[in-house]
DNA sequence: GTTAGCATGTAAGGAGTTACATGATTTT
DNA sequence: AAAATCATGTAACTCCTTACATGCTAAC
């Protein structure tokens, strides 16, 4: 079962699928990929790598570089089992996929995700955010100026994100009629094909 | 030391300062106040209340209501020690105050915070977000379309938040001192916290 | 009568942060 | 020569989530 901490593991596998990496470099890339809030610490990454080794998703190779004699780096490589696990998780468009952290990670690997799954994840994410807005619209008693302003701003942020998702969904649908998929997700002008309204 | 989990404790104290509350009600209000992401679970709240009891910040009173015989509710009240702790923490405008979660909580209790402290927290928060943007601007390499789009959107969100903070800072300065003097006699009608669109 | 909301908890388990510990290499 | 960056890890601690366990009350 994809418990919560699967996010880090999946992100590592996603990066290792492109090329083998050592821990230090991995951390930097993870922070670039997902590090908008707190930075990932080594005390978090290295134990995760050990777990993944035990799970058989990655293998480690001590890189003894003959030319440049840096400190021996331990390079991690993804295994077939790891590739399989990544593929199966990335295919799963269940509720776990539209959690905050998880969603960003899924999105980051969208180029390796089926178009249908992409769409489901985007829509799931959007309706989850919409629920949040509805839940919060039951506006509150006893809120002072600052609390009111805080909520207003938070709601506005969520609304913006909903619009962002809507644009992405439209873009996805727009180039869906082509079998090959994998086109730009950018807010492209809506192509007028046959409107497929729900 | 205000370790990380102090956020929940402080929020509880902030709410209890207005009126005594029992756990269930407390949870609902906390979720309204800070619950834009995940909802707070009882498994998290009740242990926190126990910790706070041990620390002497709150006391519990079993409310035996004679008129309506609901299940006995345990009502928590803030103690003088709790009030003192809250006051000292809320006064501290150190780096901890502009962390994501923490910042929202601080902001929610801004009406009970000194104007000078408010300003420092807002400015600290802003420069922290600015740092994030700078750190991320070194981006580029190895990012595909989706990753690029994800970063663009994230950066945009942070930029919006910076602008929001800038507006708030201006508003704070506006009704704090005009031209270096504290006692602004006229010209400064009580500006709203939210200086927004016409 | 049964579902939904009110109300309080505990136990197991996972995950992350901070601080500690060490050492090489590159840049200033 | 010092400082920054590269590089790998461990241990203690804290905290949260999930799932479990219980029982009352109101509404449908």
Coordinates of C-alpha atoms (C1' of nucleotides) in Angstrom, one line a residue:
Chain A
X1 CA 0.0 0.0 0.0
X2 CA 1.3 3.4 -0.9
X3 CA 1.7 4.8 2.6
X4 CA 2.4 8.5 2.9
X5 CA 6.2 8.5 2.7
X6 CA 6.1 6.8 -0.7
X7 CA 6.5 10.2 -2.2
X8 CA 10.2 10.5 -1.5
X9 CA 10.8 6.9 -2.7
X10 CA 8.9 7.5 -5.9
X11 CA 10.7 10.7 -6.6
X12 CA 14.0 9.0 -6.1
X13 CA 13.1 6.3 -8.5
X14 CA 11.8 8.8 -11.0
X15 CA 15.2 10.6 -11.0
X16 CA 17.2 7.4 -11.0
X17 CA 15.3 6.3 -14.1
X18 CA 17.0 9.0 -16.0
X19 CA 20.5 8.2 -14.8
X20 CA 22.3 6.7 -11.8
X21 CA 23.1 9.3 -9.1
X22 CA 24.8 9.5 -5.7
X23 CA 23.1 10.7 -2.6
X24 CA 24.4 14.2 -2.5
X25 CA 23.4 14.9 -6.1
X26 CA 20.1 13.2 -5.6
X27 CA 19.3 15.5 -2.7
X28 CA 20.0 18.6 -4.8
X29 CA 17.8 17.4 -7.6
X30 CA 15.0 16.4 -5.3
X31 CA 15.1 19.9 -3.7
X32 CA 14.9 21.4 -7.2
X33 CA 12.0 19.2 -8.1
X34 CA 9.9 19.4 -5.0
X35 CA 11.7 21.7 -2.6
X36 CA 9.4 24.6 -2.5
X37 CA 8.9 24.3 1.2
X38 CA 11.4 22.8 3.5
X39 CA 14.6 21.3 2.1
X40 CA 15.2 17.6 2.3
X41 CA 17.8 16.6 4.9
X42 CA 20.3 13.9 4.7
X43 CA 18.9 12.3 7.8
X44 CA 15.9 11.7 5.7
X45 CA 17.4 10.8 2.4
X46 CA 20.0 8.3 3.4
X47 CA 17.7 6.1 5.5
X48 CA 15.2 6.2 2.6
X49 CA 17.9 4.9 0.3
X50 CA 18.6 2.1 2.7
X51 CA 15.0 1.2 2.8
X52 CA 14.9 1.1 -0.9
X53 CA 18.0 -1.0 -1.1
X54 CA 16.3 -3.5 1.2
X55 CA 13.2 -3.4 -0.9
X56 CA 15.3 -4.3 -3.9
X57 CA 14.3 -1.2 -5.9
X58 CA 17.8 0.1 -6.2
X59 CA 21.4 -1.1 -6.0
X60 CA 24.5 0.7 -4.9
X61 CA 27.8 0.8 -6.7
X62 CA 30.9 2.4 -5.2
X63 CA 32.2 4.6 -7.9
X64 CA 36.0 4.5 -7.9
X65 CA 36.9 7.1 -10.3
X66 CA 40.4 6.6 -11.5
X67 CA 41.0 10.0 -13.1
X68 CA 39.7 12.3 -10.5
X69 CA 40.2 11.0 -7.0
X70 CA 37.3 12.5 -5.1
X71 CA 35.9 10.9 -2.1
X72 CA 34.4 7.5 -3.1
X73 CA 30.8 8.2 -4.1
X74 CA 28.1 5.7 -3.8
X75 CA 26.1 5.7 -6.9
X76 CA 22.6 4.3 -6.9
X77 CA 21.0 2.6 -9.8
X78 CA 17.4 1.6 -10.3
X79 CA 16.6 -2.2 -10.6
X80 CA 14.0 -3.8 -12.8
X81 CA 11.9 -4.3 -9.7
X82 CA 12.3 -0.5 -9.0
X83 CA 11.2 0.3 -12.5
X84 CA 8.2 -1.9 -12.2
X85 CA 7.2 -0.4 -8.9
X86 CA 7.6 3.1 -10.2
X87 CA 5.5 2.3 -13.2
X88 CA 2.7 0.7 -11.2
X89 CA 2.6 3.6 -8.7
X90 CA 2.7 6.2 -11.4
X91 CA -0.2 4.5 -13.2
X92 CA -2.3 4.6 -10.1
X93 CA -4.6 7.6 -10.2
X94 CA -6.2 7.0 -6.8
X95 CA -6.9 9.6 -4.1
X96 CA -3.3 9.4 -2.9
X97 CA -2.3 11.0 -6.2
X98 CA -3.9 14.3 -5.5
X99 CA -2.6 15.0 -2.1
X100 CA -0.5 18.1 -1.9
X101 CA 3.0 16.7 -1.9
X102 CA 2.2 13.7 -3.9
X103 CA 0.5 15.6 -6.6
X104 CA 3.5 17.7 -7.3
X105 CA 5.6 14.6 -7.6
X106 CA 3.2 13.0 -9.9
X107 CA 3.0 16.1 -12.0
X108 CA 6.8 16.3 -12.3
X109 CA 6.8 12.8 -13.9
X110 CA 3.8 13.4 -16.2
X111 CA 5.9 12.9 -19.3
X112 CA 6.1 9.3 -18.3
X113 CA 2.5 9.0 -17.4
X114 CA -0.4 7.9 -19.7
X115 CA -2.6 10.7 -21.0
X116 CA -5.7 9.1 -19.4
X117 CA -4.0 8.9 -16.0
X118 CA -2.8 12.5 -16.3
X119 CA -6.3 13.6 -16.9
X120 CA -7.7 11.7 -14.0
X121 CA -5.1 13.0 -11.6
X122 CA -5.6 16.6 -12.7
X123 CA -9.4 16.3 -12.3
X124 CA -9.1 14.5 -9.0
X125 CA -6.8 17.3 -7.8
X126 CA -9.1 19.9 -8.9
X127 CA -12.2 18.5 -7.2
X128 CA -10.2 18.0 -4.0
X129 CA -9.3 21.7 -4.0
X130 CA -12.9 22.6 -4.8
X131 CA -14.0 20.6 -1.8
X132 CA -11.6 22.6 0.3
X133 CA -13.1 25.8 -0.9
X134 CA -16.6 24.6 -0.2
X135 CA -15.6 23.5 3.2
X136 CA -14.1 26.9 3.9
X137 CA -17.0 28.9 2.5
X138 CA -19.0 28.1 5.6
X139 CA -17.6 31.3 6.8
X140 CA -16.9 31.7 10.4
X141 CA -18.0 33.6 13.3
X142 CA -15.5 35.2 15.7
X143 CA -12.9 35.9 13.1
X144 CA -11.1 39.2 13.5
X145 CA -9.6 41.3 10.7
X146 CA -6.4 39.4 10.4
X147 CA -8.1 36.0 10.5
X148 CA -10.5 37.2 7.8
X149 CA -7.7 38.5 5.6
X150 CA -5.8 35.2 6.1
X151 CA -8.7 33.2 4.9
X152 CA -9.5 35.5 2.0
X153 CA -5.9 35.2 0.8
X154 CA -5.8 31.4 1.3
X155 CA -9.1 31.0 -0.6
X156 CA -7.8 33.2 -3.4
X157 CA -4.7 31.0 -3.7
X158 CA -6.7 27.9 -3.9
X159 CA -9.0 29.5 -6.5
X160 CA -6.0 30.4 -8.6
X161 CA -4.8 26.8 -8.4
X162 CA -8.2 25.6 -9.5
X163 CA -8.0 27.8 -12.6
X164 CA -4.5 26.6 -13.3
X165 CA -5.7 23.0 -13.2
X166 CA -8.7 23.9 -15.4
X167 CA -6.3 25.3 -18.1
X168 CA -4.1 22.2 -17.9
X169 CA -7.1 19.9 -18.2
X170 CA -8.3 21.8 -21.2
X171 CA -4.9 21.6 -22.8
X172 CA -4.8 17.8 -22.1
X173 CA -8.1 17.3 -23.7
X174 CA -7.2 19.5 -26.5
X175 CA -4.4 17.3 -27.8
X176 CA -6.0 14.1 -26.6
X177 CA -7.6 13.3 -30.0
X178 CA -4.1 12.6 -31.3
X179 CA -3.1 9.1 -30.5
X180 CA 0.5 9.9 -29.7
X181 CA -0.1 12.4 -26.9
X182 CA 2.8 13.9 -24.9
X183 CA 2.4 17.4 -26.1
X184 CA 2.9 20.7 -24.3
X185 CA 0.8 21.2 -21.2
X186 CA 1.1 24.9 -21.5
X187 CA -2.0 27.0 -21.5
X188 CA -2.4 26.7 -25.1
X189 CA -5.3 28.4 -27.0
X190 CA -8.2 26.0 -27.1
X191 CA -8.2 24.1 -30.3
X192 CA -11.7 23.9 -31.6
X193 CA -12.3 20.3 -32.3
X194 CA -15.6 18.6 -31.5
X195 CA -16.5 19.9 -28.0
X196 CA -16.6 16.9 -25.7
X197 CA -18.6 18.3 -22.8
X198 CA -19.4 16.1 -19.8
Chain B
X1 CA 13.0 26.4 22.7
X2 CA 10.2 26.7 20.3
X3 CA 10.7 23.4 18.6
X4 CA 8.7 22.7 15.5
X5 CA 5.5 21.4 17.1
X6 CA 5.0 24.5 19.1
X7 CA 2.6 25.7 16.4
X8 CA -0.2 23.5 17.5
X9 CA 0.3 24.3 21.2
X10 CA 0.4 28.0 20.5
X11 CA -2.7 27.9 18.4
X12 CA -4.5 26.1 21.1
X13 CA -3.5 28.7 23.7
X14 CA -4.5 31.4 21.3
X15 CA -8.0 30.0 21.0
X16 CA -8.3 29.2 24.7
X17 CA -7.5 32.8 25.5
X18 CA -10.8 33.8 24.0
X19 CA -12.8 31.2 25.9
X20 CA -12.5 27.7 27.4
X21 CA -13.2 24.9 25.0
X22 CA -13.4 21.2 24.9
X23 CA -11.3 19.0 22.6
X24 CA -13.9 18.4 19.9
X25 CA -14.7 22.0 19.5
X26 CA -11.1 23.0 19.6
X27 CA -10.3 20.7 16.7
X28 CA -13.0 22.3 14.6
X29 CA -11.8 25.8 15.3
X30 CA -8.2 24.8 14.7
X31 CA -9.2 23.4 11.3
X32 CA -11.0 26.5 10.4
X33 CA -8.0 28.6 11.5
X34 CA -5.1 26.7 10.0
X35 CA -6.7 23.7 8.2
X36 CA -6.0 24.6 4.6
X37 CA -4.0 21.4 4.0
X38 CA -4.6 18.3 6.0
X39 CA -7.1 18.2 8.8
X40 CA -5.9 17.9 12.4
X41 CA -6.6 14.4 13.8
X42 CA -7.6 13.6 17.4
X43 CA -4.6 11.4 17.6
X44 CA -2.6 14.5 17.3
X45 CA -4.7 17.0 19.3
X46 CA -5.4 15.0 22.5
X47 CA -1.8 14.0 23.1
X48 CA -0.9 17.7 22.6
X49 CA -3.5 18.7 25.2
X50 CA -1.9 16.2 27.6
X51 CA 1.5 17.6 27.0
X52 CA 0.2 21.1 27.7
X53 CA -1.5 19.9 30.9
X54 CA 1.8 18.5 32.1
X55 CA 3.5 21.8 31.1
X56 CA 1.0 23.6 33.2
X57 CA -0.3 25.8 30.4
X58 CA -3.9 24.6 30.7
X59 CA -6.2 22.9 33.2
X60 CA -9.0 20.6 32.5
X61 CA -12.5 20.8 34.0
X62 CA -15.1 18.1 33.5
X63 CA -18.2 20.0 32.6
X64 CA -21.2 18.3 34.1
X65 CA -24.0 20.1 32.5
X66 CA -27.2 19.5 34.6
X67 CA -29.7 20.8 32.0
X68 CA -28.6 19.0 28.9
X69 CA -27.1 15.6 29.7
X70 CA -24.7 15.2 26.9
X71 CA -21.7 13.1 27.4
X72 CA -19.4 14.8 29.9
X73 CA -17.1 17.1 28.1
X74 CA -13.7 18.0 29.3
X75 CA -13.3 21.7 29.0
X76 CA -9.8 23.2 28.9
X77 CA -8.8 26.5 30.3
X78 CA -5.7 28.5 29.9
X79 CA -3.6 29.2 33.0
X80 CA -1.6 32.3 33.9
X81 CA 1.5 30.3 32.9
X82 CA -0.1 29.5 29.6
X83 CA -1.0 33.1 29.0
X84 CA 2.6 34.1 29.8
X85 CA 4.0 31.5 27.5
X86 CA 1.7 32.5 24.7
X87 CA 2.6 36.2 25.2
X88 CA 6.3 35.5 25.1
X89 CA 6.2 33.3 22.1
X90 CA 3.9 35.7 20.2
X91 CA 6.4 38.5 20.9
X92 CA 9.3 36.6 19.5
X93 CA 9.8 37.6 15.9
X94 CA 12.7 35.2 15.3
X95 CA 13.2 33.0 12.2
X96 CA 10.8 30.4 13.5
X97 CA 8.0 32.9 13.1
X98 CA 8.2 33.0 9.3
X99 CA 8.1 29.3 8.6
X100 CA 5.1 28.3 6.6
X101 CA 2.9 26.8 9.2
X102 CA 4.1 29.0 11.9
X103 CA 3.6 32.1 10.0
X104 CA -0.1 31.5 9.4
X105 CA -0.6 30.9 13.1
X106 CA 1.2 34.0 14.0
X107 CA -0.7 36.0 11.5
X108 CA -4.0 34.6 12.8
X109 CA -3.2 36.1 16.2
X110 CA -1.9 39.4 14.9
X111 CA -4.5 41.4 16.7
X112 CA -2.8 40.4 19.9
X113 CA 0.6 41.2 18.6
X114 CA 2.5 44.4 18.9
X115 CA 2.6 46.5 15.7
X116 CA 6.4 46.4 15.7
X117 CA 6.5 42.7 16.0
X118 CA 3.9 42.3 13.3
X119 CA 6.0 44.3 10.9
X120 CA 9.1 42.3 11.6
X121 CA 7.3 39.0 11.1
X122 CA 5.8 40.2 7.8
X123 CA 9.2 41.5 6.6
X124 CA 11.0 38.3 7.7
X125 CA 8.4 36.2 5.9
X126 CA 8.8 38.2 2.8
X127 CA 12.5 38.0 2.6
X128 CA 12.3 34.3 3.3
X129 CA 10.0 33.9 0.3
X130 CA 12.3 36.1 -1.7
X131 CA 15.2 33.8 -0.9
X132 CA 13.2 30.9 -2.2
X133 CA 12.6 32.6 -5.5
X134 CA 16.2 33.4 -5.9
X135 CA 17.2 29.9 -5.1
X136 CA 14.8 28.6 -7.7
X137 CA 15.8 31.0 -10.4
X138 CA 19.0 29.1 -10.8
X139 CA 16.8 26.4 -12.4
X140 CA 16.8 25.1 -15.9
X141 CA 18.8 22.0 -16.7
X142 CA 17.1 18.7 -17.3
X143 CA 13.6 19.8 -16.8
X144 CA 11.0 18.7 -19.2
X145 CA 7.8 20.5 -20.1
X146 CA 5.8 19.5 -17.1
X147 CA 8.6 20.1 -14.7
X148 CA 9.1 23.5 -16.2
X149 CA 5.4 24.3 -15.9
X150 CA 5.4 23.1 -12.3
X151 CA 8.2 25.4 -11.4
X152 CA 6.7 28.3 -13.3
X153 CA 3.5 27.9 -11.4
X154 CA 5.1 27.5 -8.1
X155 CA 7.3 30.6 -8.6
X156 CA 4.2 32.6 -9.6
X157 CA 2.4 31.6 -6.4
X158 CA 5.4 32.7 -4.3
X159 CA 5.6 35.9 -6.2
X160 CA 1.9 36.6 -5.5
X161 CA 2.5 35.9 -1.9
X162 CA 5.4 38.4 -1.8
X163 CA 3.1 41.0 -3.3
X164 CA 0.5 40.3 -0.7
X165 CA 3.0 40.7 2.1
X166 CA 4.2 43.9 0.5
X167 CA 0.7 45.3 0.6
X168 CA 0.3 44.3 4.2
X169 CA 3.6 45.8 5.2
X170 CA 2.6 49.1 3.6
X171 CA -0.7 49.0 5.4
X172 CA 1.0 48.3 8.7
X173 CA 3.4 51.2 8.1
X174 CA 0.6 53.4 7.0
X175 CA -1.3 53.3 10.2
X176 CA 1.7 53.0 12.4
X177 CA 3.7 56.1 11.9
X178 CA 3.6 58.7 9.2
X179 CA 6.9 60.5 8.7
X180 CA 8.7 59.1 11.7
X181 CA 6.3 60.2 14.3
X182 CA 4.2 57.8 16.3
X183 CA 1.3 60.0 17.3
X184 CA -0.3 60.5 13.9
X185 CA -3.1 63.0 14.8
X186 CA -5.0 63.1 11.5
X187 CA -4.8 62.0 8.0
X188 CA -4.6 58.4 9.0
X189 CA -8.0 56.8 9.1
X190 CA -7.8 53.3 10.5
X191 CA -6.6 51.6 7.4
X192 CA -7.9 48.2 6.7
X193 CA -5.5 45.3 6.8
X194 CA -6.5 44.4 3.4
X195 CA -5.5 47.1 1.0
X196 CA -6.9 45.7 -2.1
X197 CA -8.6 46.4 -5.4
X198 CA -10.9 49.3 -5.8
Chain C
dG1 C1' -33.8 1.5 14.0
dT2 C1' -30.0 3.2 11.9
dT3 C1' -27.2 6.7 10.3
dA4 C1' -24.8 10.9 11.3
dG5 C1' -22.7 13.9 14.4
dC6 C1' -20.9 14.6 19.1
dA7 C1' -17.1 13.3 22.3
dT8 C1' -12.8 11.2 24.1
dG9 C1' -9.2 8.7 23.9
dT10 C1' -5.0 4.8 22.9
dA11 C1' -1.4 2.1 20.3
dA12 C1' 1.4 1.1 16.6
dG13 C1' 4.1 2.6 13.3
dG14 C1' 6.3 5.6 10.0
dA15 C1' 8.7 9.5 8.7
dG16 C1' 11.2 13.6 9.2
dT17 C1' 14.3 17.1 11.6
dT18 C1' 18.2 18.4 14.3
dA19 C1' 22.4 17.6 15.9
dC20 C1' 26.3 15.0 15.8
dA21 C1' 30.5 12.9 13.5
dT22 C1' 33.9 12.6 9.9
dG23 C1' 36.7 13.7 6.1
dA24 C1' 38.2 15.3 1.2
dT25 C1' 38.6 18.9 -2.2
dT26 C1' 38.1 23.4 -4.2
dT27 C1' 38.0 28.2 -4.0
dT28 C1' 39.1 32.6 -1.9
Chain D
dA1 C1' 45.2 29.4 5.8
dA2 C1' 40.3 29.6 6.0
dA3 C1' 35.9 28.9 4.2
dA4 C1' 32.8 26.8 1.3
dT5 C1' 31.3 22.8 -0.8
dC6 C1' 31.4 18.0 -1.7
dA7 C1' 30.1 13.6 0.5
dT8 C1' 28.2 10.1 3.7
dG9 C1' 26.2 8.7 7.4
dT10 C1' 23.9 7.8 12.7
dA11 C1' 21.1 8.7 16.9
dA12 C1' 17.8 10.9 19.6
dC13 C1' 13.8 13.1 19.5
dT14 C1' 9.4 14.7 18.1
dC15 C1' 5.4 14.6 15.9
dC16 C1' 1.8 13.0 13.0
dT17 C1' -1.4 9.6 10.9
dT18 C1' -4.1 5.5 11.0
dA19 C1' -6.7 2.4 13.0
dC20 C1' -8.8 1.0 16.9
dA21 C1' -12.1 1.3 20.9
dT22 C1' -16.1 3.3 23.2
dG23 C1' -20.5 5.4 23.9
dC24 C1' -24.2 9.2 23.8
dT25 C1' -27.7 11.9 21.3
dA26 C1' -30.4 13.7 17.5
dA27 C1' -32.6 13.3 13.3
dC28 C1' -34.4 10.6 9.4

